[in-house]
Tab-separated table of C-alpha atoms in Angstrom:
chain	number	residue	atom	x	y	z
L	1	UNK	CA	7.787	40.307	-28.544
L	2	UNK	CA	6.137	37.336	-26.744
L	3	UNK	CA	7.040	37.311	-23.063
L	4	UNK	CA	8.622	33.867	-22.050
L	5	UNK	CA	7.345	32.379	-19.308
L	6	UNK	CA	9.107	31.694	-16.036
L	7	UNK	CA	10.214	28.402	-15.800
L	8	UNK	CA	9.814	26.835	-12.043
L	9	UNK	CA	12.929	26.190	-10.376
L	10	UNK	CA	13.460	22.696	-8.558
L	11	UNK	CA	13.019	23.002	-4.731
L	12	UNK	CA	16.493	22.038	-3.335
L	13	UNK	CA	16.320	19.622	0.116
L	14	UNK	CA	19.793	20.083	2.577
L	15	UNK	CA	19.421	17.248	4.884
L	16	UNK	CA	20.250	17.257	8.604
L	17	UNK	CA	20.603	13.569	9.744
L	18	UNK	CA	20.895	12.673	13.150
L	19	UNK	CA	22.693	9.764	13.955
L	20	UNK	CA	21.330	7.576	17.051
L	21	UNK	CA	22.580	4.082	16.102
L	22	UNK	CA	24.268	2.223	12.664
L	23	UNK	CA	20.745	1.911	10.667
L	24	UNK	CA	21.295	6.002	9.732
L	25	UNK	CA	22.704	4.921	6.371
L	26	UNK	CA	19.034	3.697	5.169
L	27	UNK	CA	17.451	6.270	6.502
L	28	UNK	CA	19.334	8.706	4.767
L	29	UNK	CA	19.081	6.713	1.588
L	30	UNK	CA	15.170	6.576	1.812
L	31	UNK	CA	15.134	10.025	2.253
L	32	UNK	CA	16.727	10.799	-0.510
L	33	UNK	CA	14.775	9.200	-2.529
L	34	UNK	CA	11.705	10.841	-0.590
L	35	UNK	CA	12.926	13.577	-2.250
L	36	UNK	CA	13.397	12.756	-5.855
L	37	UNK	CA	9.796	11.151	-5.441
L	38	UNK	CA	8.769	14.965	-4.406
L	39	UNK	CA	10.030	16.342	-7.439
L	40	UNK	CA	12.984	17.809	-5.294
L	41	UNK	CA	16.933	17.413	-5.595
L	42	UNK	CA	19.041	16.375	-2.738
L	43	UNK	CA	21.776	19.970	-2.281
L	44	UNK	CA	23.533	17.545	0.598
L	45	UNK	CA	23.863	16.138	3.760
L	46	UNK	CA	25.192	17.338	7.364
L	47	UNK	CA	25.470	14.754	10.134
L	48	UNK	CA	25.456	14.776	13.982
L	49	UNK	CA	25.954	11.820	16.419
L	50	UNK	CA	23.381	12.678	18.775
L	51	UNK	CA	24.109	11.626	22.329
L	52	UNK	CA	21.663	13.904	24.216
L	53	UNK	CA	18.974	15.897	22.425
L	54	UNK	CA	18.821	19.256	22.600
L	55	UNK	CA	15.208	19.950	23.799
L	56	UNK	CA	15.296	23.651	21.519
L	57	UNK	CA	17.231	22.395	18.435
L	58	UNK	CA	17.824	18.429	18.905
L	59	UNK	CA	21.205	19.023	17.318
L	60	UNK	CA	23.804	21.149	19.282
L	61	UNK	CA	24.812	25.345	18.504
L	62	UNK	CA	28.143	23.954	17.310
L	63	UNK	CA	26.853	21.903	14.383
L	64	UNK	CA	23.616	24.816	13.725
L	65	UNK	CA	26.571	27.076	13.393
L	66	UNK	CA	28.251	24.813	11.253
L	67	UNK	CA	25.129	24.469	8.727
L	68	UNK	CA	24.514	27.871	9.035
L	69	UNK	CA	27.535	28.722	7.656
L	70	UNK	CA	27.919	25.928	4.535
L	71	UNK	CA	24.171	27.017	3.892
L	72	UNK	CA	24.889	30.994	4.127
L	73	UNK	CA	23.878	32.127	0.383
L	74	UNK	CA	22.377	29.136	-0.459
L	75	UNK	CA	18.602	28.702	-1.166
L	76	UNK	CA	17.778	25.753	0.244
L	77	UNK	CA	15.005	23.911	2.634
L	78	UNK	CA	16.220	22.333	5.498
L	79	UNK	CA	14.796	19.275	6.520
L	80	UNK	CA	15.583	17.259	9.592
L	81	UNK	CA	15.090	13.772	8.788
L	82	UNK	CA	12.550	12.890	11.944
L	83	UNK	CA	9.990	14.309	13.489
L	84	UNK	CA	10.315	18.087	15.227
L	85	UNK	CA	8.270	19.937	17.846
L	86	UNK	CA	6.863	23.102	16.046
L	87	UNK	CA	8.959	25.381	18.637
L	88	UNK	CA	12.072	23.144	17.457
L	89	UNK	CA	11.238	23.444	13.532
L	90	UNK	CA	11.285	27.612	14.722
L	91	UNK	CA	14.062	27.576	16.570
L	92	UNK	CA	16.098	25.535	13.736
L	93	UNK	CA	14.703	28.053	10.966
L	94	UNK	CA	16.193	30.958	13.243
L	95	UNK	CA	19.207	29.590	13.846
L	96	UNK	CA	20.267	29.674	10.217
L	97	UNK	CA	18.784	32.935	9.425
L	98	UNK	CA	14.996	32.178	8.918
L	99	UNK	CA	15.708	29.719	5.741
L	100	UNK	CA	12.573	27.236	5.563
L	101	UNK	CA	12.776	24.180	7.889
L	102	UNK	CA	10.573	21.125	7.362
L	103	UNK	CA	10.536	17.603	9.077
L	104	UNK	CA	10.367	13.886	7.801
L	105	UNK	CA	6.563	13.750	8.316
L	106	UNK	CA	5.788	17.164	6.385
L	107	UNK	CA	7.956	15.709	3.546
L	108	UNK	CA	5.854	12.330	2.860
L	109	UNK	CA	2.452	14.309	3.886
L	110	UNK	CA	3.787	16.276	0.622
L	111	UNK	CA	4.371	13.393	-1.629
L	112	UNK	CA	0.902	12.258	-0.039
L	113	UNK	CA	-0.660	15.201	-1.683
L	114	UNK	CA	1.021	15.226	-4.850
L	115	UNK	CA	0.300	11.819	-5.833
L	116	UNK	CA	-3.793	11.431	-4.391
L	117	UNK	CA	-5.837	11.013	-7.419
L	118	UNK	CA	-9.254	9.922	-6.414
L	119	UNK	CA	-11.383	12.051	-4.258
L	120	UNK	CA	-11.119	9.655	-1.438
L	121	UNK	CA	-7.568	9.791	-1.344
L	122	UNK	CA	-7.336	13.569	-1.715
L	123	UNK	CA	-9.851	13.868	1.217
L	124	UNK	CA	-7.588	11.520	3.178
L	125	UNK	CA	-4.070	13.505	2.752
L	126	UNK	CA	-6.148	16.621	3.568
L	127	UNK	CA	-7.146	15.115	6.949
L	128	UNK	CA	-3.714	14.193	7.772
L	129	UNK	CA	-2.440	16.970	6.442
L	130	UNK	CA	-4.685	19.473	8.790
L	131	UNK	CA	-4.370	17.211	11.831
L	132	UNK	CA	-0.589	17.466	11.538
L	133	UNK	CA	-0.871	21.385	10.907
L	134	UNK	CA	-2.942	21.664	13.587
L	135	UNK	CA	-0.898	21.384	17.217
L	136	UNK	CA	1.497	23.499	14.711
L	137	UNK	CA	-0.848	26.265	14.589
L	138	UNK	CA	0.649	27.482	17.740
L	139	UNK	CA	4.120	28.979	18.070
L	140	UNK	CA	5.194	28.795	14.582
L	141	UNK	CA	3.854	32.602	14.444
L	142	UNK	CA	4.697	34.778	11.579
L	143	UNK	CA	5.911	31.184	9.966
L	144	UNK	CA	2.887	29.983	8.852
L	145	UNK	CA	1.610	33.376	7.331
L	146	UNK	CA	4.190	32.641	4.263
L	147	UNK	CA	2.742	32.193	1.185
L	148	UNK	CA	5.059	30.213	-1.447
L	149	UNK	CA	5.483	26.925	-3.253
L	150	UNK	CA	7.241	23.971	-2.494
L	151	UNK	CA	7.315	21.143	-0.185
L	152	UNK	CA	4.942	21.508	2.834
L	153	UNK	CA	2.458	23.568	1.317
L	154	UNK	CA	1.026	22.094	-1.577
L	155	UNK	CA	-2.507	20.133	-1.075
L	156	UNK	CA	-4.608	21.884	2.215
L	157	UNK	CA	-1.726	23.509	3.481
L	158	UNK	CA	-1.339	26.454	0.691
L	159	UNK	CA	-5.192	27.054	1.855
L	160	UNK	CA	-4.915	27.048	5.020
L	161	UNK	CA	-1.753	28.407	6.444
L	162	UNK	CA	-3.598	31.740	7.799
L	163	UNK	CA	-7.026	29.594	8.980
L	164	UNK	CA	-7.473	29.790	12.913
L	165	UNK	CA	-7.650	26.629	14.828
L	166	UNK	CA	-11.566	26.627	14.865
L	167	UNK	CA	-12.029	26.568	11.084
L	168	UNK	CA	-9.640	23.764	11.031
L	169	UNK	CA	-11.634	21.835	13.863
L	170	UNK	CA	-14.778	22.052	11.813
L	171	UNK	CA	-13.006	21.204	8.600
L	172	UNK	CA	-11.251	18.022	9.934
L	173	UNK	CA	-14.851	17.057	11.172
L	174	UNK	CA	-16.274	17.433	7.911
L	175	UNK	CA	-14.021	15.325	6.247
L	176	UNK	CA	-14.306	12.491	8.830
L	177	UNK	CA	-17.485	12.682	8.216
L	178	UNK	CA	-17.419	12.370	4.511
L	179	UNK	CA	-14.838	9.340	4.919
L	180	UNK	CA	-17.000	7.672	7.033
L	181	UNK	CA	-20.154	8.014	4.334
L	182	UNK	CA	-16.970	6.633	2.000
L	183	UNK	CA	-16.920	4.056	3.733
L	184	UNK	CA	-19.934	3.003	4.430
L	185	UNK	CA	-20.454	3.038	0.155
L	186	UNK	CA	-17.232	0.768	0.513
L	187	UNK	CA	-18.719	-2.048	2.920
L	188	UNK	CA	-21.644	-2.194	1.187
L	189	UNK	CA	-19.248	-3.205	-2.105
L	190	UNK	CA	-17.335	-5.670	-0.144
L	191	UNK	CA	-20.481	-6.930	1.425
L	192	UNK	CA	-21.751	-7.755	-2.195
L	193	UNK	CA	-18.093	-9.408	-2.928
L	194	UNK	CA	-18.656	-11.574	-0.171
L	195	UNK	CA	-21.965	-12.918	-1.178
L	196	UNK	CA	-20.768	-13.301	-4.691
L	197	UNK	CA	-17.705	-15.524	-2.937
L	198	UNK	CA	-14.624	-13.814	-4.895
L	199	UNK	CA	-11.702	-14.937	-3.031
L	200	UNK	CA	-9.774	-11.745	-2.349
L	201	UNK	CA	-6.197	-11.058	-2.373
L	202	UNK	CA	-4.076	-8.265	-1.481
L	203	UNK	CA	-0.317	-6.965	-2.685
L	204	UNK	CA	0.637	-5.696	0.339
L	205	UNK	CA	4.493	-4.677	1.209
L	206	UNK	CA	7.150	-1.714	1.715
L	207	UNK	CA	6.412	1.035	-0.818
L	208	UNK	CA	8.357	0.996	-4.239
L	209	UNK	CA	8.668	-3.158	-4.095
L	210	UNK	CA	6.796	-2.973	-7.620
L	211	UNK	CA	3.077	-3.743	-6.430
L	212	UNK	CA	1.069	-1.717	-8.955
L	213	UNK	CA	4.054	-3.765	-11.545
L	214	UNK	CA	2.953	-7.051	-10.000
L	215	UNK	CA	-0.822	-6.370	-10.488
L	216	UNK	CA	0.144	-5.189	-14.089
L	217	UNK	CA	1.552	-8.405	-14.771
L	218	UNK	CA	-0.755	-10.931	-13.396
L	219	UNK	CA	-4.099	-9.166	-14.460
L	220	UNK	CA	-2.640	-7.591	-18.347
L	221	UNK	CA	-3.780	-4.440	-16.643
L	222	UNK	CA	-3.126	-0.793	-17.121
L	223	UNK	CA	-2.725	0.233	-13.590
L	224	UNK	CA	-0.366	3.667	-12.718
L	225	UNK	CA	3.283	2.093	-11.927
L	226	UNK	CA	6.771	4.318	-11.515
L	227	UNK	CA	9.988	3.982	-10.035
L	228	UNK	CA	8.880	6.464	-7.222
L	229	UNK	CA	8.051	6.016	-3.569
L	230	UNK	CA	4.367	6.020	-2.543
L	231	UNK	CA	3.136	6.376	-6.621
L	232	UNK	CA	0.376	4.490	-5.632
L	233	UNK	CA	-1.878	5.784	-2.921
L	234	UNK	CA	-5.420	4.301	-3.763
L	235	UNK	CA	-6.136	0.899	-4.129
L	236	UNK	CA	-7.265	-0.790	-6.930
L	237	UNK	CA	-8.767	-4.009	-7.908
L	238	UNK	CA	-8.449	-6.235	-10.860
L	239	UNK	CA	-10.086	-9.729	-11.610
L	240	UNK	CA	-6.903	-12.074	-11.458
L	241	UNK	CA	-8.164	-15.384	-13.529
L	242	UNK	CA	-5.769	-18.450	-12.139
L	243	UNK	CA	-6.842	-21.838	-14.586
L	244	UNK	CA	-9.787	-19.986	-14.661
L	245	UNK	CA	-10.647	-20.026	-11.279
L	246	UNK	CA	-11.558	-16.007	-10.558
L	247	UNK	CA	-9.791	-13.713	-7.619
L	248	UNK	CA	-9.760	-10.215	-6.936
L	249	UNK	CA	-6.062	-9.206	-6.660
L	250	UNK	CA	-6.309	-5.362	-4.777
L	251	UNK	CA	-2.997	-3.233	-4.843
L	252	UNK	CA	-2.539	-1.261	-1.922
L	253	UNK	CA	-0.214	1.722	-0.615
L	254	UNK	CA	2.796	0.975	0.516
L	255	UNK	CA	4.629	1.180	3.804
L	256	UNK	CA	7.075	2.721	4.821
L	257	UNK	CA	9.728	3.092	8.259
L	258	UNK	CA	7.728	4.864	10.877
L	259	UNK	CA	4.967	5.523	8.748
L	260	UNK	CA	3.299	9.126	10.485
L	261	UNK	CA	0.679	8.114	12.886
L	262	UNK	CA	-1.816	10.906	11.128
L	263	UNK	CA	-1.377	8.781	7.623
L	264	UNK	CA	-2.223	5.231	9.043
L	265	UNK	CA	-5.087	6.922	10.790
L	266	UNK	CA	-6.295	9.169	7.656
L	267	UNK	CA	-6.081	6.142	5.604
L	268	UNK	CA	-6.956	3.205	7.926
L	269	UNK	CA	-10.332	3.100	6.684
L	270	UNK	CA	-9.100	2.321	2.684
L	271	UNK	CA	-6.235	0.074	4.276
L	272	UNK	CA	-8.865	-1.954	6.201
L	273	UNK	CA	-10.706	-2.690	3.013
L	274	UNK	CA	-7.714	-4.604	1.150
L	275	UNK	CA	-6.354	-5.868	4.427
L	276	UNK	CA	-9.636	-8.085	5.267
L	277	UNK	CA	-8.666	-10.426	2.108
L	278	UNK	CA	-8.409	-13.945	2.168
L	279	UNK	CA	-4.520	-14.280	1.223
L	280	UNK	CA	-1.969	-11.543	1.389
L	281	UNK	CA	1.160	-11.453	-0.930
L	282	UNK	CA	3.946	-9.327	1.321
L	283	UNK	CA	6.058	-7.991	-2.200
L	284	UNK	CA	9.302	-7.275	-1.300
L	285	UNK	CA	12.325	-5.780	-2.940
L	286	UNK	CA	14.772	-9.648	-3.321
L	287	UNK	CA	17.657	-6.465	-4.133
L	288	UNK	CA	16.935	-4.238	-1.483
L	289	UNK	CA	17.040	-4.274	2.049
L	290	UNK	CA	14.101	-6.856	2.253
L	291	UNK	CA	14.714	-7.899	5.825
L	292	UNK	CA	13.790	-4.368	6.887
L	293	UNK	CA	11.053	-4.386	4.141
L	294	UNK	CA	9.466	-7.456	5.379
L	295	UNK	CA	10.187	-6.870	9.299
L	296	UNK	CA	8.145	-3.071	8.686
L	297	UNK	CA	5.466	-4.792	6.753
L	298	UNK	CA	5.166	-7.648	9.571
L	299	UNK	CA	4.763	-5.093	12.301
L	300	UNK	CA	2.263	-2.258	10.500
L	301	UNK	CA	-0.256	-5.490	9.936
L	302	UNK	CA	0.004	-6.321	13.258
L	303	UNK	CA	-1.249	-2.772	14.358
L	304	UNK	CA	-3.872	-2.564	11.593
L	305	UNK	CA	-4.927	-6.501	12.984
L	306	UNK	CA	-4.628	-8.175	9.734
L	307	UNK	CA	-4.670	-11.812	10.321
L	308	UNK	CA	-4.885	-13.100	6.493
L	309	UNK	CA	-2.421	-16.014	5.863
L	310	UNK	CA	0.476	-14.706	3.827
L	311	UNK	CA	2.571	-15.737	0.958
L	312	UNK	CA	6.151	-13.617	0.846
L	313	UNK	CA	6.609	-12.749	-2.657
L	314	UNK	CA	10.510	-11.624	-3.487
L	315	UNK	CA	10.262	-9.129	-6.362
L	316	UNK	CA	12.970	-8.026	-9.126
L	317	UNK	CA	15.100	-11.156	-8.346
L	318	UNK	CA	15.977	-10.957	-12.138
L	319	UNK	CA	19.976	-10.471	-10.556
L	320	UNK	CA	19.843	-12.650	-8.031
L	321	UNK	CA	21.810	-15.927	-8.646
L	322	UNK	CA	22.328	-17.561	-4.923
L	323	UNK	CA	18.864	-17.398	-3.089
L	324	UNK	CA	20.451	-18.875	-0.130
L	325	UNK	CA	19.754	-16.340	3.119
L	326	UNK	CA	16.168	-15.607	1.989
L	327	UNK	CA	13.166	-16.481	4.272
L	328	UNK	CA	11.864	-19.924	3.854
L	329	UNK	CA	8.950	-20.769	0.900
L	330	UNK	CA	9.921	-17.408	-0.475
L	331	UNK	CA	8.944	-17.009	-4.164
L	332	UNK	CA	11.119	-15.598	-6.367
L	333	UNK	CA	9.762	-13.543	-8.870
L	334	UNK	CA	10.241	-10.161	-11.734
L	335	UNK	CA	7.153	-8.322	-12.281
L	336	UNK	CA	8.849	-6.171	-14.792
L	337	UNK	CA	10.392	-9.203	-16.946
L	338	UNK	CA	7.255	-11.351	-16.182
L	339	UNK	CA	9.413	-14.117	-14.788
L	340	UNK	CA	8.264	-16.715	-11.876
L	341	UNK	CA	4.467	-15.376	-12.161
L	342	UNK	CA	3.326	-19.205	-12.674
L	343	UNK	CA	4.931	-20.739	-10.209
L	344	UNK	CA	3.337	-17.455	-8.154
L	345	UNK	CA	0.006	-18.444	-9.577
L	346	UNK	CA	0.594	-22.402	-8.591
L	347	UNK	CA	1.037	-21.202	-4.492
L	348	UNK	CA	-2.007	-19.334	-4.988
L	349	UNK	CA	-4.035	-22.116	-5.937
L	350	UNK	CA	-2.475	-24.457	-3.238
L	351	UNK	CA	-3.386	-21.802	-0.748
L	352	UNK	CA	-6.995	-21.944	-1.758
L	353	UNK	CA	-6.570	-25.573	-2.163
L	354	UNK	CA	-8.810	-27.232	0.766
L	355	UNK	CA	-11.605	-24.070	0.274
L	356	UNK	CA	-11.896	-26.199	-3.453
L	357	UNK	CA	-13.584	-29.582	-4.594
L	358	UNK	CA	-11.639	-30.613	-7.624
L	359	UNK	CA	-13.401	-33.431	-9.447
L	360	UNK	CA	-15.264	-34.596	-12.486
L	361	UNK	CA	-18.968	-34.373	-12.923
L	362	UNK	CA	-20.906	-36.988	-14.898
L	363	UNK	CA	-23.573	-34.664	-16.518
L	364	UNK	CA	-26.168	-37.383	-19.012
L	365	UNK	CA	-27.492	-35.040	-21.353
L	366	UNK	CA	-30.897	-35.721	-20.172
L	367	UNK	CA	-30.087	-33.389	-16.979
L	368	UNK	CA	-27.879	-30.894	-18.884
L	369	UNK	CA	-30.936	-28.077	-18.039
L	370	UNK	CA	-30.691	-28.878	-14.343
L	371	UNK	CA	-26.772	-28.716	-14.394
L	372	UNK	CA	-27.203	-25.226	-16.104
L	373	UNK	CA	-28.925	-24.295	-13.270
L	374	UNK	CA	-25.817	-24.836	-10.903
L	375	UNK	CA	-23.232	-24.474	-12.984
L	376	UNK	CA	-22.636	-20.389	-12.021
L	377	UNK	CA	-21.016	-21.784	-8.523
L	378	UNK	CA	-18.234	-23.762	-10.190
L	379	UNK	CA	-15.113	-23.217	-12.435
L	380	UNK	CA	-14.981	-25.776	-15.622
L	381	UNK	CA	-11.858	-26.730	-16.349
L	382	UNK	CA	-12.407	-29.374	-18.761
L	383	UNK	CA	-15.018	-31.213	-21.396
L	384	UNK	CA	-15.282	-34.850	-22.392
L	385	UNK	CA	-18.154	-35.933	-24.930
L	386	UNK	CA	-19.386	-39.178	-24.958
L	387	UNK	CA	-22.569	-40.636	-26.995
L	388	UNK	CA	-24.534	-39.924	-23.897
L	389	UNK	CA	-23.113	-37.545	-21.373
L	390	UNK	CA	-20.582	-35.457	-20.548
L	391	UNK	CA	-17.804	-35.320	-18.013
L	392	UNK	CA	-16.851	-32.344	-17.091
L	393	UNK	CA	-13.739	-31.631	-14.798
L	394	UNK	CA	-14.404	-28.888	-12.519
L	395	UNK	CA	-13.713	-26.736	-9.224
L	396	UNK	CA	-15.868	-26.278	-6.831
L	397	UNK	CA	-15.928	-24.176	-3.720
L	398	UNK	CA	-16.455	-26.479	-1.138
L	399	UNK	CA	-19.865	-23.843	0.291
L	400	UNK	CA	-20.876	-24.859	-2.743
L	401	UNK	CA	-20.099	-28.469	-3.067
L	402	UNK	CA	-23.963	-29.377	-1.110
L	403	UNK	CA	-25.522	-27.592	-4.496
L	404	UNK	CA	-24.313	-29.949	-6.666
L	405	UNK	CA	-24.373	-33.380	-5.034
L	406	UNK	CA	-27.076	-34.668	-7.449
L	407	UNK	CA	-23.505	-34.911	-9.827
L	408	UNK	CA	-21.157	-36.003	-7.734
L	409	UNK	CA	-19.997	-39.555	-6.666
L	410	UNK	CA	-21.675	-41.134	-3.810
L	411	UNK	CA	-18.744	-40.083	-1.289
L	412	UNK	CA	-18.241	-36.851	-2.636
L	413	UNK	CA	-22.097	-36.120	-2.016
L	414	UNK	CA	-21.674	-37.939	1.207
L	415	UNK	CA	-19.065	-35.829	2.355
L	416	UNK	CA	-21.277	-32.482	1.313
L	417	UNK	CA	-24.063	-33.731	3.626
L	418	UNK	CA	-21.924	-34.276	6.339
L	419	UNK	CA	-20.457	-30.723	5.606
L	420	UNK	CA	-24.024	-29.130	5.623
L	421	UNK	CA	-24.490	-30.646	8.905
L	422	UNK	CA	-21.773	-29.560	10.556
């Protein structure tokens, strides 16, 4: 008789959430959801109003002993949903009889590492990963010789939990280094997008707003999308074609409440790329908690110094029926029933709007070879035929409007000239 094979049983999370002012709700919401995105089930929630942290344990011996006893005969992970010291993630695992305590950053460093698909973004989570582990490395003792599955030890950590600190030092230096050569390949790319003068544009937002959904719909492509926080770690670019005037639309990782430090640092690098685009869309959830979503976004381009003008795109507004409330010039959009993506593409172009010449060109058909020439800097949009020209009504980017003033009117070419100048 065939042996079955053991079938892996779901890692349950038991939340301890502290409670320092009224916003706990979302936190504990987005946690839960953290969760579910690692492939884990929410076993509960215990609460504590803190009003003085414990320096050992942040939460008091009253409420430990209170877990410890709704948890006794339970296999659960604990996970305190903020950041710990490594002697308090100890001293919390002790007090409820050595059951496996993890923190808010070791849970999204998890879905970090379960979701990294390229080899730049799995080099990325590792680097965060170790430099997280690494001030940990000390005083969590027999803790981190324990081998087993589950969250906070998938990716580097299931490799490295026994490594001394000086293997780990020359390992995080190794991977800088290769990011940086990663890099360098990267700026070359963008350097070569610059000189061919693709207008760049960037989904940017809180994670799970429906980016990768967005790109789907605007560019018919194919791109990874699911109803799970941080699904999409590594950005990717599609040509977007707007009355067939060309831009590179780049979908980019979400953010997210107090992002870890070690994540915007490990993937600063990849978030620079997208963030030095010409126009940002800021997606945000019209159903959710958008304020939040659009207040976190606001503030984590400020520290990575993106300056791009911005458009704020409200996603999955399919249920929404009084817009009142909502920030000014907001556009109202559902990626997923492919609803307000032209008026989307109309604020796109009126962004773009003074970078473009929009006229007609008078082309006799006795100069038709020089216009072919010039015509790879320009958009056509439209064809008239006449007995012995044609006029044909195109887009122009205005560093390219001095190329063709041979076809354009005398104050259009005028106003080239005096553009050159300048």
């Amino acid at each position: 008789m065939q042996e079955t094979g053991k079938i892996e049983q779901q890692e349950r999370i038991y939340i301890i959430q502290p409670i320092f002012d009224d916003t706990y709700p979302v936190w504990e919401k987005e946690t839960i959801s953290l969760i579910e995105s690692a492939g884990a089930s929410h076993a509960g929630t215990i609460r504590q109003k803190i009003r003085e942290v414990n320096p050992a344990t942040v939460i008091g011996p009253g409420k430990l002993a209170e877990l410890s006893a709704r948890l006794e005969g339970l296999d659960v992970t604990v996970l305190y949903n903020g950041d710990l010291s490594p002697t308090q993630t100890l001293n919390i695992s002790q007090a409820l009889g050595d059951k496996k305590v993890i923190d808010r950053t070791t849970l999204i460093l998890d879905i970090f590492a379960k979701n990294a698909k390229t080899n730049e973004g799995k080099l990325q989570v590792e680097l965060a990963m170790l430099q997280y582990m690494y001030p940990r490395l000390k005083g969590k003792g027999a803790a981190l010789s324990r081998l087993g599955g589950g969250i906070g030890t998938r990716g580097p950590g299931e490799t490295k939990l026994e490594t001394d600190r000086r293997r780990i030092r020359q390992r995080i230096a190794y991977l800088k280094t290769r990011l940086a050569s990663l890099k360098n390949t990267r700026d070359l790319i963008d350097k070569r997008r610059s000189k061919e003068n693709i207008t760049r544009i960037s989904l940017i937002g809180y994670t799970n707003t429906g980016k990768s959904t967005l790109l789907n719909a605007l560019t018919e492509a194919d791109v990874y999308a699911e109803n799970k926080l941080f699904a999409t770690l590594d950005p990717t670019s599609r040509y977007l074609f707007i009355d067939k005037t060309p831009f590179l639309l780049t979908d980019t990782v979400g953010f997210l409440q107090n992002l870890p430090h070690n994540l915007i640092s490990a993937f600063h690098s990849t978030l620079e790329s997208a963030l030095q685009c010409d126009l940002a869309l800021i997606v945000c959830d019209a159903a959710g908690d958008y304020e939040m979503q659009l207040q976190t976004t606001r503030q984590t381009l400020q520290e990575l110094g993106c300056t791009a003008p911005c458009l704020i795109v409200m996603n999955k507004s399919e249920t929404i029926e009084n817009f009142d409330g909502y920030p000014p010039k907001s556009i109202f959009i559902s990626a997923k029933q492919k609803t307000g993506l032209e008026q989307l593409k109309g604020e796109i172009l009126r962004s773009f709007r003074e970078n473009y010449l929009e006229t007609t060109l008078h082309i006799p058909y006795s100069r038709m070879h020089e216009y072919s020439g010039v015509k790879r800097y320009l958009t056509e949009c439209a064809y008239s035929y006449f007995d012995d020209h044609a006029d044909i009504s195109v887009r122009i980017p205005r560093i390219y409007q001095k190329k063709l003033t041979p076809f354009l009117g005398q104050e259009e070419g005028q106003t080239a000239e005096k553009d050159e100048q300048e």
